[in-house]
Amino acid sequence: MSRDVNAPATAHAEAAQEAERDHANPFSAIAIFLLPALIVYAAFTALPVARTFYNSTHLIVPNRPAEWVGFTHYVELWSDQMFWKAVWNTLTWAAVAPVLEVSIATLLALALYAKVPFSRFLRVAWFTPVLMSYVVVGILWMWIYNFDWGALNALLRAVGLGDWARPWLGHPDTALPALIAVTTWMWTGFNMVVILAAMSSLPSEVLEAAELDNCGWLAKLWFVILPLIRPTLLNLVVLSFIGKMKIFDLVWVTTQGNPLWATETVSTYVYKRAFQWRTFDLGYPSTIAVIWFVIVLAGVLGLTFLFRQRDRLEY
Amino acid sequence: MATARPSSVFISPASLKMGALVVFIALYTAYSSGPFVWVAMMSLRTTTEIAADPYALPWPLHWEKFASAWTDSNYDAYFVNSVTVVLAAVAILTVIGGMAAHCFARYRFRFRGVLYFVIFSTIIFPPQVTVIGLFQILVEYGLYNSRVGLVLVYVSIQLPITIYILEAFFARIPNDLFDAARIDGYSEWSIFWRIALPVALPAISTTIILNTILLWNEFLYAVVLITEDDKRTLPLGVLRFMGDQLEDVGMIATGLMIAIVPVVLIYVFFSERLIQGMTAGAVK
């Protein structure tokens, strides 16, 4: 503070006033700018999250006060076969889809990077699926997988592989892979656009140096381009992983977890237990949500740590 | 394919590689855009025509199906609900998200880093962890089954990414601009409203377009928080129509197109901005 102060008591008041009059960071302006966002955040994000954590140790039945049940729900969850099935399905999805999306997207981005003709049109055609609502996408793909007149089976029959035709979403073995193909269809174009942006911003000197060294295109790709865009690729993997851990809409529209829980995800299971099964207890589904929250958090932190770790080892 | 041709003797390795590339691109393009072409064709054909041959060209064009989907199947109500809810949410988001982002970028204050981290970290929260609590809270507030409640929820779920995108942009505006404004006697609010916002217009429009599309497609919160038919948004309406008219494929296809077209129009007119918004979180 630039001003001299005489007594400690007034110094305190003066400091507060000084802060008030701090021209660069006026407290009142900060409060006004931040309050609306903080209120919305507190009321519709923080409070619900806290409520869910509170629910998880209570029996929540309509028209009765919440009843403390300790960690009963958590114990029950441990032996809930359907929950573990849902976890397994979701983890499979979250492990397979990012790899498929990012690897296919890299190939597509390379094609555009190599300046194939019609690249503008191709970019639009590949990117568009991600703009669709999962409801639209789900209905559309239910038709494509339809046994009698779906496009996939029609195609198989047309090329003489009629034996392979099957109700893709109706069989426990094919339902989950079929849905993974749908998310891959949706998200690959998005990943491609991000990767292409990363490739386009590569320093041209490095690429020219590689060419001067008479580097083949495969070697150039493997030793120059991919290492340089690695941070982007890893980011996309994490992003896709988070998205798949949340997946609900697509499953809900197409299979609702059927057949035989083959496509049950944690999200659909929580929804069913909370709003569909008429058990009227919101405590148990909240427990699932809390556990899942912890697992997602651990997964994201784990992936980030893993990728960091590898960086450190390599360089 | 190229390899089956008798003249393959004359094909050099280079053109073979080229051929493989072309085949790969063609296959992927068919996979990614084929479904749209199919649903667009079906949306202009009647269900009887589709039953006869699901893959024939749409001829004659049944444009009247759009009119009848609009009037007979309650799509007008769903569409209007979606438009109101999304526009209201995006308007509120832009203003309060912009204010918060401006504040984070412009001022130094206690707990700034903590607050920013807390808000931003919600991006990775799975929605289940909020949706049950939200359901209870909205019932208690009397906002369950109300469009106002849905708007507020939409604001809260898109707030972190909006603040994130805008903060990054606001932080890049040179401070001299604000100092000059202050010397000219601008208040803190008019600095935000008349200088920061206009300068940040590219980023603002990016978030507007991104939020519009994501909320237009939103399903989980809507299905939990809205149960009355006259308050349903378009995704819920399409699904309900699908449940009611399972066999009426032609009409459902028309309904799907009604949901798709606005998004495609936004994409056609604002593709660069939209791509910027969608990729903002992914590229560092």
XYZ file of C-alpha atoms in Angstrom:
599
model
C 0.000 0.000 0.000
C 1.343 3.340 -0.882
C -0.266 5.363 1.887
C 0.994 5.768 5.453
C -1.236 4.368 8.161
C -1.305 5.387 11.826
C -3.382 2.945 13.841
C -3.769 -0.791 13.140
C -7.562 -0.575 13.481
C -7.938 2.082 10.834
C -5.315 0.321 8.767
C -7.642 -2.625 8.456
C -10.566 -0.488 7.352
C -8.306 1.449 5.036
C -7.017 -1.792 3.497
C -10.579 -2.888 2.841
C -11.379 0.472 1.318
C -8.198 0.331 -0.672
C -9.221 -3.066 -2.000
C -12.606 -1.593 -2.843
C -10.949 1.195 -4.738
C -8.317 -1.067 -6.322
C -8.679 0.283 -9.817
C -7.441 -2.759 -11.648
C -9.545 -5.277 -9.717
C -12.669 -3.642 -8.258
C -14.383 -6.136 -5.971
C -17.921 -5.031 -6.799
C -17.390 -5.503 -10.530
C -15.864 -8.949 -9.983
C -18.828 -9.969 -7.845
C -21.364 -8.728 -10.382
C -19.650 -10.442 -13.285
C -19.190 -13.722 -11.489
C -22.366 -14.051 -9.424
C -24.885 -15.137 -12.084
C -22.619 -17.939 -13.297
C -21.800 -19.010 -9.745
C -25.472 -19.058 -8.740
C -26.435 -21.206 -11.713
C -23.442 -23.415 -11.054
C -24.257 -23.794 -7.370
C -27.969 -24.412 -7.871
C -27.898 -26.713 -10.896
C -24.521 -28.441 -10.737
C -22.939 -28.343 -7.280
C -26.149 -28.855 -5.332
C -27.365 -31.804 -7.435
C -23.959 -33.464 -7.144
C -24.000 -33.002 -3.374
C -27.571 -34.289 -3.320
C -26.556 -37.401 -5.226
C -23.743 -38.102 -2.767
C -26.188 -37.614 0.095
C -28.729 -39.919 -1.578
C -26.185 -42.678 -1.902
C -26.244 -43.368 1.841
C -29.997 -42.999 2.219
C -33.204 -44.716 1.268
C -35.095 -42.089 -0.730
C -38.745 -42.984 -1.146
C -41.429 -40.458 -2.154
C -43.488 -38.869 0.632
C -41.232 -40.171 3.352
C -38.230 -38.542 4.974
C -34.914 -39.868 3.735
C -33.739 -42.751 5.849
C -30.071 -43.194 6.671
C -28.921 -46.641 5.627
C -25.178 -46.210 5.860
C -23.244 -48.048 3.196
C -25.868 -50.714 2.575
C -26.275 -49.582 -1.025
C -22.557 -49.822 -1.628
C -22.489 -53.366 -0.262
C -25.498 -54.282 -2.382
C -23.836 -52.792 -5.452
C -20.795 -54.993 -4.959
C -22.867 -58.121 -5.676
C -25.122 -56.571 -8.332
C -24.494 -58.706 -11.428
C -26.278 -56.289 -13.758
C -24.164 -53.399 -12.582
C -20.953 -55.257 -13.329
C -22.292 -56.317 -16.702
C -23.040 -52.650 -17.434
C -19.563 -51.639 -16.263
C -17.996 -54.265 -18.493
C -20.003 -53.124 -21.535
C -19.231 -49.464 -20.964
C -15.529 -50.115 -20.413
C -15.391 -52.214 -23.584
C -17.007 -49.355 -25.454
C -14.685 -46.788 -23.897
C -11.630 -48.897 -24.700
C -12.454 -49.925 -28.271
C -14.148 -46.812 -29.663
C -11.339 -44.272 -29.044
C -8.782 -46.532 -30.757
C -11.047 -47.096 -33.778
C -12.045 -43.458 -34.065
C -8.593 -41.969 -33.743
C -6.834 -44.483 -36.002
C -9.379 -44.269 -38.828
C -9.490 -40.501 -38.396
C -5.710 -40.310 -38.771
C -5.891 -42.216 -42.063
C -8.672 -39.945 -43.340
C -6.826 -36.831 -42.236
C -3.718 -38.049 -44.081
C -5.781 -38.500 -47.213
C -6.993 -34.909 -47.000
C -3.529 -33.715 -45.993
C -2.183 -35.301 -49.166
C -4.631 -33.025 -51.015
C -6.903 -35.548 -52.666
C -9.461 -33.937 -54.978
C -12.890 -32.917 -53.600
C -11.355 -32.569 -50.146
C -13.829 -29.852 -49.177
C -16.784 -32.037 -50.025
C -15.220 -35.032 -48.283
C -14.609 -33.069 -45.135
C -18.272 -32.054 -44.995
C -19.464 -35.593 -45.728
C -17.281 -37.099 -43.007
C -17.938 -34.465 -40.389
C -21.742 -34.212 -40.670
C -22.715 -37.295 -38.591
C -21.415 -35.705 -35.409
C -23.953 -32.897 -35.743
C -26.904 -35.241 -35.458
C -28.883 -35.916 -32.338
C -28.374 -39.418 -30.938
C -32.131 -39.860 -31.279
C -31.970 -39.295 -35.031
C -28.841 -41.413 -35.331
C -30.334 -44.195 -33.245
C -33.528 -44.491 -35.268
C -31.589 -44.305 -38.512
C -29.227 -47.106 -37.513
C -32.062 -49.255 -36.187
C -33.357 -49.229 -39.730
C -29.928 -49.929 -41.178
C -29.558 -52.961 -38.883
C -33.137 -54.166 -39.507
C -33.199 -57.821 -40.486
C -35.790 -57.691 -43.265
C -35.105 -54.476 -45.122
C -32.144 -52.846 -43.375
C -29.401 -51.421 -45.548
C -26.631 -53.569 -44.062
C -28.418 -56.860 -44.674
C -29.585 -55.684 -48.093
C -25.964 -54.961 -48.948
C -24.802 -58.358 -47.691
C -27.481 -60.127 -49.708
C -26.624 -58.080 -52.780
C -22.977 -59.157 -52.702
C -23.890 -62.794 -52.057
C -23.144 -62.922 -48.354
C -26.799 -63.444 -47.474
C -25.793 -66.010 -44.822
C -24.261 -63.223 -42.793
C -27.503 -61.277 -42.682
C -28.865 -61.166 -39.165
C -30.800 -58.872 -36.821
C -27.656 -57.046 -35.761
C -29.144 -55.354 -32.729
C -31.204 -58.384 -31.762
C -28.404 -60.808 -30.960
C -26.313 -60.541 -27.767
C -23.064 -61.191 -29.662
C -23.494 -58.514 -32.310
C -25.506 -55.817 -30.542
C -22.629 -54.104 -28.736
C -20.229 -54.171 -31.717
C -23.042 -52.821 -33.884
C -23.539 -49.881 -31.546
C -19.794 -49.277 -31.343
C -19.822 -49.043 -35.134
C -22.473 -46.330 -34.820
C -20.427 -44.174 -32.438
C -17.405 -44.700 -34.659
C -19.487 -43.528 -37.608
C -20.491 -40.452 -35.665
C -17.197 -39.385 -34.151
C -14.487 -40.348 -36.651
C -15.140 -37.305 -38.832
C -14.864 -35.012 -35.842
C -11.540 -36.556 -34.865
C -10.394 -36.268 -38.466
C -11.048 -32.518 -38.510
C -9.071 -32.004 -35.306
C -6.153 -34.114 -36.555
C -6.173 -32.318 -39.893
C -5.997 -28.985 -38.083
C -3.020 -30.258 -36.087
C -1.290 -31.511 -39.247
C -1.866 -28.238 -41.081
C -0.170 -26.300 -38.324
C 2.981 -28.407 -38.382
C 6.102 -26.342 -39.048
C 6.891 -26.705 -42.729
C 10.663 -26.548 -42.108
C 10.571 -29.900 -40.348
C 8.678 -31.530 -43.191
C 10.962 -29.999 -45.775
C 13.991 -31.175 -43.822
C 12.553 -34.687 -43.882
C 12.113 -34.436 -47.630
C 15.654 -33.189 -48.089
C 16.846 -36.233 -46.181
C 15.076 -38.264 -48.841
C 12.686 -39.657 -46.313
C 9.990 -41.976 -47.679
C 6.379 -40.961 -47.027
C 5.795 -43.842 -44.639
C 8.941 -42.964 -42.690
C 7.950 -39.313 -42.775
C 4.546 -40.211 -41.377
C 5.891 -42.501 -38.682
C 8.947 -40.564 -37.545
C 7.939 -36.965 -38.204
C 4.203 -36.350 -38.470
C 2.810 -38.765 -35.888
C 5.237 -37.846 -33.096
C 4.523 -34.179 -33.707
C 0.754 -34.534 -33.508
C 0.916 -37.024 -30.627
C -0.431 -34.578 -28.013
C -3.500 -33.975 -30.180
C -4.050 -37.695 -30.708
C -3.806 -38.413 -26.988
C -6.198 -35.569 -26.211
C -8.681 -37.018 -28.657
C -8.363 -40.448 -27.064
C -9.113 -38.998 -23.636
C -12.013 -36.949 -25.012
C -13.513 -39.946 -26.755
C -12.995 -42.070 -23.644
C -14.939 -39.554 -21.527
C -17.723 -39.430 -24.100
C -18.113 -43.207 -24.181
C -18.116 -43.490 -20.398
C -21.185 -41.207 -20.427
C -23.050 -42.871 -23.272
C -26.799 -43.047 -22.781
C -28.918 -41.616 -25.599
C -27.891 -43.990 -28.359
C -28.488 -47.096 -26.260
C -31.744 -45.759 -24.929
C -33.121 -45.050 -28.399
C -32.002 -48.290 -30.015
C -31.904 -51.227 -27.606
C -32.569 -49.931 -24.075
C -29.842 -52.329 -22.960
C -31.300 -55.404 -24.644
C -30.850 -58.123 -25.732
C -29.940 -59.907 -22.503
C -28.198 -56.810 -21.123
C -25.685 -57.073 -23.961
C -25.773 -53.297 -24.483
C -26.581 -52.172 -20.958
C -24.360 -49.240 -20.024
C -23.939 -47.696 -16.616
C -25.947 -44.654 -17.699
C -28.909 -46.672 -18.904
C -28.803 -48.821 -15.775
C -28.858 -45.766 -13.520
C -31.764 -44.344 -15.496
C -33.697 -47.596 -15.299
C -33.161 -47.983 -11.573
C -34.047 -44.356 -10.883
C -36.978 -43.697 -13.183
C -38.183 -46.934 -14.742
C -38.191 -49.844 -12.390
C -40.729 -48.278 -10.051
C -38.635 -49.281 -7.060
C -39.225 -45.666 -6.006
C -35.824 -45.572 -4.370
C -33.442 -42.905 -5.625
C -30.758 -43.906 -3.135
C -29.445 -46.994 -4.882
C -29.116 -45.411 -8.363
C -27.332 -42.492 -6.714
C -24.849 -44.959 -5.283
C -24.212 -46.292 -8.783
C -23.731 -42.737 -10.022
C -21.242 -41.963 -7.256
C -19.208 -45.109 -7.876
C -19.254 -44.435 -11.597
C -18.168 -40.864 -11.020
C -15.166 -42.178 -9.087
C -14.354 -44.691 -11.830
C -14.555 -42.057 -14.601
C -12.392 -39.689 -12.604
C -9.847 -42.442 -11.979
C -9.907 -43.368 -15.672
C -9.293 -39.811 -16.840
C -6.554 -39.213 -14.281
C -5.040 -42.604 -15.104
C -4.974 -41.918 -18.837
C -3.501 -38.464 -18.348
C -0.872 -39.881 -16.032
C -0.092 -42.760 -18.402
C 0.416 -40.421 -21.346
C 2.548 -38.036 -19.297
C 4.611 -40.925 -18.010
C 5.360 -42.156 -21.499
C 6.408 -38.690 -22.523
C 8.901 -38.607 -19.725
C 10.298 -42.003 -20.594
C 10.757 -41.211 -24.237
C 12.384 -37.847 -24.148
C -11.895 -53.307 -58.021
C -8.679 -52.402 -59.747
C -6.873 -55.660 -59.024
C -9.441 -57.753 -60.867
C -8.892 -56.031 -64.194
C -6.889 -57.916 -66.819
C -4.824 -54.836 -67.543
C -3.373 -54.902 -64.042
C -0.013 -55.844 -65.531
C 0.341 -52.237 -66.585
C -0.562 -50.774 -63.252
C 2.457 -49.401 -61.470
C 2.808 -49.735 -57.684
C 2.206 -46.010 -57.365
C -1.151 -46.121 -59.104
C -2.050 -49.245 -57.123
C -1.463 -47.279 -53.949
C -3.540 -44.487 -55.438
C -6.274 -47.000 -56.229
C -6.268 -48.313 -52.680
C -6.559 -44.770 -51.402
C -9.476 -44.018 -53.705
C -11.261 -47.215 -52.688
C -10.721 -46.459 -49.004
C -12.020 -42.911 -49.373
C -15.004 -44.017 -51.441
C -15.953 -46.740 -48.954
C -15.656 -44.435 -45.995
C -17.643 -41.699 -47.704
C -20.413 -44.168 -48.506
C -20.413 -45.315 -44.862
C -20.550 -41.793 -43.485
C -23.026 -40.161 -45.842
C -25.031 -43.123 -47.132
C -27.394 -43.170 -44.137
C -28.306 -39.517 -44.724
C -28.987 -39.998 -48.384
C -31.204 -42.928 -47.496
C -33.227 -41.114 -44.838
C -33.540 -38.042 -47.058
C -34.957 -40.205 -49.849
C -37.343 -41.974 -47.487
C -38.572 -38.706 -46.053
C -40.036 -37.883 -49.463
C -41.703 -41.251 -50.005
C -44.813 -42.783 -48.501
C -44.621 -45.817 -46.278
C -46.314 -47.996 -48.903
C -43.698 -47.000 -51.458
C -40.937 -47.745 -48.965
C -42.443 -51.134 -48.126
C -42.447 -52.007 -51.827
C -38.781 -51.092 -52.251
C -36.850 -49.372 -49.457
C -34.106 -48.202 -51.810
C -35.956 -46.752 -54.795
C -35.532 -43.125 -55.776
C -38.118 -40.730 -54.361
C -40.449 -40.266 -57.304
C -42.921 -38.596 -57.237
C -41.692 -36.294 -54.483
C -44.130 -36.229 -51.573
C -43.366 -32.800 -50.145
C -46.804 -32.775 -48.533
C -45.486 -35.291 -45.984
C -43.583 -32.487 -44.297
C -46.769 -30.465 -43.961
C -48.683 -33.385 -42.516
C -45.888 -34.331 -40.089
C -45.912 -30.724 -38.987
C -49.661 -30.467 -38.393
C -50.890 -33.985 -37.598
C -48.120 -35.301 -35.380
C -47.573 -32.415 -33.020
C -44.188 -31.630 -34.594
C -45.082 -27.958 -34.658
C -45.336 -27.931 -30.852
C -42.102 -29.919 -30.435
C -40.288 -27.684 -32.873
C -41.468 -24.496 -31.178
C -40.531 -25.912 -27.759
C -37.063 -26.798 -28.973
C -36.547 -23.389 -30.547
C -37.707 -21.496 -27.444
C -35.764 -23.586 -24.966
C -32.569 -23.562 -27.016
C -32.703 -19.855 -27.848
C -33.411 -18.862 -24.255
C -30.654 -21.094 -22.904
C -28.130 -19.883 -25.474
C -28.968 -16.219 -24.806
C -28.538 -16.622 -21.042
C -25.408 -18.713 -21.533
C -23.811 -16.124 -23.764
C -24.417 -13.289 -21.332
C -23.568 -14.929 -18.014
C -20.862 -17.149 -19.500
C -19.366 -14.087 -21.181
C -19.495 -12.129 -17.931
C -17.792 -14.893 -15.972
C -15.186 -15.479 -18.671
C -14.443 -11.759 -18.879
C -14.050 -11.713 -15.113
C -11.660 -14.677 -15.085
C -9.601 -13.242 -17.928
C -9.535 -9.629 -16.801
C -9.286 -9.462 -13.031
C -6.969 -10.946 -10.435
C -8.761 -11.954 -7.259
C -8.593 -14.500 -4.490
C -9.755 -18.045 -5.328
C -9.699 -17.199 -9.018
C -7.744 -20.329 -9.919
C -9.794 -22.535 -7.600
C -13.135 -21.276 -8.920
C -12.022 -21.688 -12.513
C -10.781 -25.208 -11.867
C -13.971 -26.202 -10.031
C -16.201 -24.961 -12.850
C -14.015 -26.397 -15.579
C -13.656 -29.817 -13.954
C -17.405 -30.462 -14.335
C -16.751 -31.095 -18.021
C -15.696 -34.638 -17.184
C -18.568 -35.355 -14.771
C -20.777 -38.181 -15.980
C -24.334 -36.801 -16.214
C -25.732 -39.469 -13.866
C -24.060 -37.784 -10.940
C -26.155 -34.654 -11.486
C -29.327 -35.970 -13.060
C -30.899 -37.677 -10.032
C -30.171 -34.751 -7.718
C -31.437 -32.352 -10.375
C -34.661 -34.288 -10.681
C -35.293 -34.026 -6.923
C -34.302 -30.375 -6.740
C -36.435 -29.309 -9.692
C -39.435 -31.140 -8.245
C -38.933 -29.217 -5.014
C -38.469 -25.870 -6.770
C -41.611 -26.511 -8.835
C -39.504 -26.465 -11.994
C -40.062 -30.102 -12.927
C -41.929 -30.516 -16.193
C -41.346 -26.880 -17.018
C -39.500 -25.300 -19.893
C -37.989 -22.729 -17.531
C -36.434 -25.515 -15.497
C -35.048 -27.141 -18.628
C -33.560 -23.836 -19.787
C -31.787 -23.354 -16.450
C -30.448 -26.904 -16.536
C -29.215 -26.385 -20.098
C -27.454 -23.213 -19.027
C -25.719 -25.080 -16.237
C -24.542 -28.010 -18.359
C -23.047 -25.824 -21.097
C -21.612 -23.195 -18.775
C -18.158 -24.776 -18.237
C -17.303 -25.194 -21.919
C -18.665 -21.717 -22.737
C -16.528 -20.099 -20.050
C -13.542 -22.161 -21.167
C -13.751 -21.089 -24.825
C -14.494 -17.441 -24.069
C -11.889 -17.089 -21.329
C -9.176 -18.233 -23.699
C -10.242 -15.563 -26.172
C -10.767 -12.729 -23.681
C -7.337 -13.403 -22.213
C -5.770 -12.603 -25.575
C -7.328 -9.125 -25.859
C -4.527 -6.621 -25.115
C -4.878 -4.869 -21.783
C -4.067 -1.475 -23.340
C -7.517 -1.490 -24.902
C -9.135 -1.661 -21.473
C -6.784 0.889 -19.960
C -7.637 3.325 -22.741
C -11.339 2.751 -22.141
C -10.896 3.348 -18.439
C -9.131 6.630 -19.098
C -12.053 7.583 -21.300
C -14.264 7.101 -18.253
C -15.958 3.835 -19.161
C -17.482 1.930 -16.254
C -16.461 -1.699 -15.683
C -19.780 -2.834 -17.129
C -19.527 -0.743 -20.270
C -15.960 -1.936 -20.745
C -17.362 -5.460 -20.845
C -20.482 -4.666 -22.820
C -19.102 -2.164 -25.323
C -15.501 -3.292 -25.729
C -14.790 -6.864 -24.630
C -17.928 -8.405 -26.135
C -17.681 -6.751 -29.567
C -13.963 -7.538 -29.820
C -14.636 -11.146 -28.832
C -17.435 -11.531 -31.364
C -15.726 -14.407 -33.246
C -15.425 -16.451 -30.045
C -18.930 -15.457 -28.962
C -20.429 -16.641 -32.215
C -18.449 -19.863 -31.931
C -19.978 -20.611 -28.542
C -23.447 -19.586 -29.715
C -23.345 -21.999 -32.629
C -21.791 -24.798 -30.600
C -24.299 -24.452 -27.764
C -27.213 -24.219 -30.174
C -26.329 -27.495 -31.844
C -25.473 -29.402 -28.673
C -28.642 -28.275 -26.902
C -30.800 -28.818 -29.978
C -29.685 -32.458 -29.839
C -29.790 -32.861 -26.059
C -31.780 -35.847 -24.860
C -30.907 -37.213 -21.406
C -31.862 -34.209 -19.281
C -34.949 -33.540 -21.370
C -36.213 -37.097 -21.027
C -35.739 -37.026 -17.256
C -37.137 -33.552 -16.640
C -39.995 -33.318 -19.158
C -42.862 -35.788 -19.288
C -45.830 -33.762 -20.537
C -46.392 -34.049 -24.247
C -46.960 -30.352 -24.930
C -43.607 -29.451 -23.370
C -41.479 -32.016 -25.207
C -38.515 -30.897 -27.259
C -37.889 -32.235 -30.732
C -35.670 -35.247 -29.828
C -38.295 -36.431 -27.337
C -41.048 -35.761 -29.846
C -39.306 -37.755 -32.566
C -38.821 -40.663 -30.192
C -42.425 -40.525 -29.033
C -43.651 -40.449 -32.602
C -41.414 -43.423 -33.290
C -43.006 -45.286 -30.377
C -46.533 -44.492 -31.523
C -46.105 -45.156 -35.221
C -43.542 -47.936 -35.277
C -44.605 -49.147 -38.707
C -44.979 -45.751 -40.325
C -41.377 -45.598 -41.518
C -42.021 -42.907 -44.122
C -43.516 -40.506 -41.613
C -40.751 -41.120 -39.067
C -38.186 -40.385 -41.776
C -39.940 -37.078 -42.424
C -39.797 -36.329 -38.701
C -36.073 -37.121 -38.653
C -35.480 -34.730 -41.539
C -37.316 -31.970 -39.661
C -34.859 -32.486 -36.802
C -31.830 -32.698 -39.120
C -32.448 -29.757 -41.438
C -31.906 -26.867 -38.969
C -28.596 -28.346 -37.865
C -27.442 -28.850 -41.430
C -28.432 -25.267 -42.291
C -26.395 -23.932 -39.366
C -23.497 -26.073 -40.512
C -23.736 -24.870 -44.100
C -23.687 -21.215 -43.107
C -21.278 -21.321 -40.179
C -19.120 -24.376 -40.785
C -15.797 -22.739 -39.859
C -17.098 -21.291 -36.597
C -18.792 -24.523 -35.697
C -15.691 -26.603 -36.317
C -13.678 -24.140 -34.236
C -16.118 -24.552 -31.398
C -16.235 -28.309 -31.541
C -12.478 -28.638 -31.713
C -11.715 -25.962 -29.131
C -11.509 -28.462 -26.341
C -9.424 -30.944 -28.237
C -6.459 -28.993 -29.589
C -4.081 -27.414 -27.187
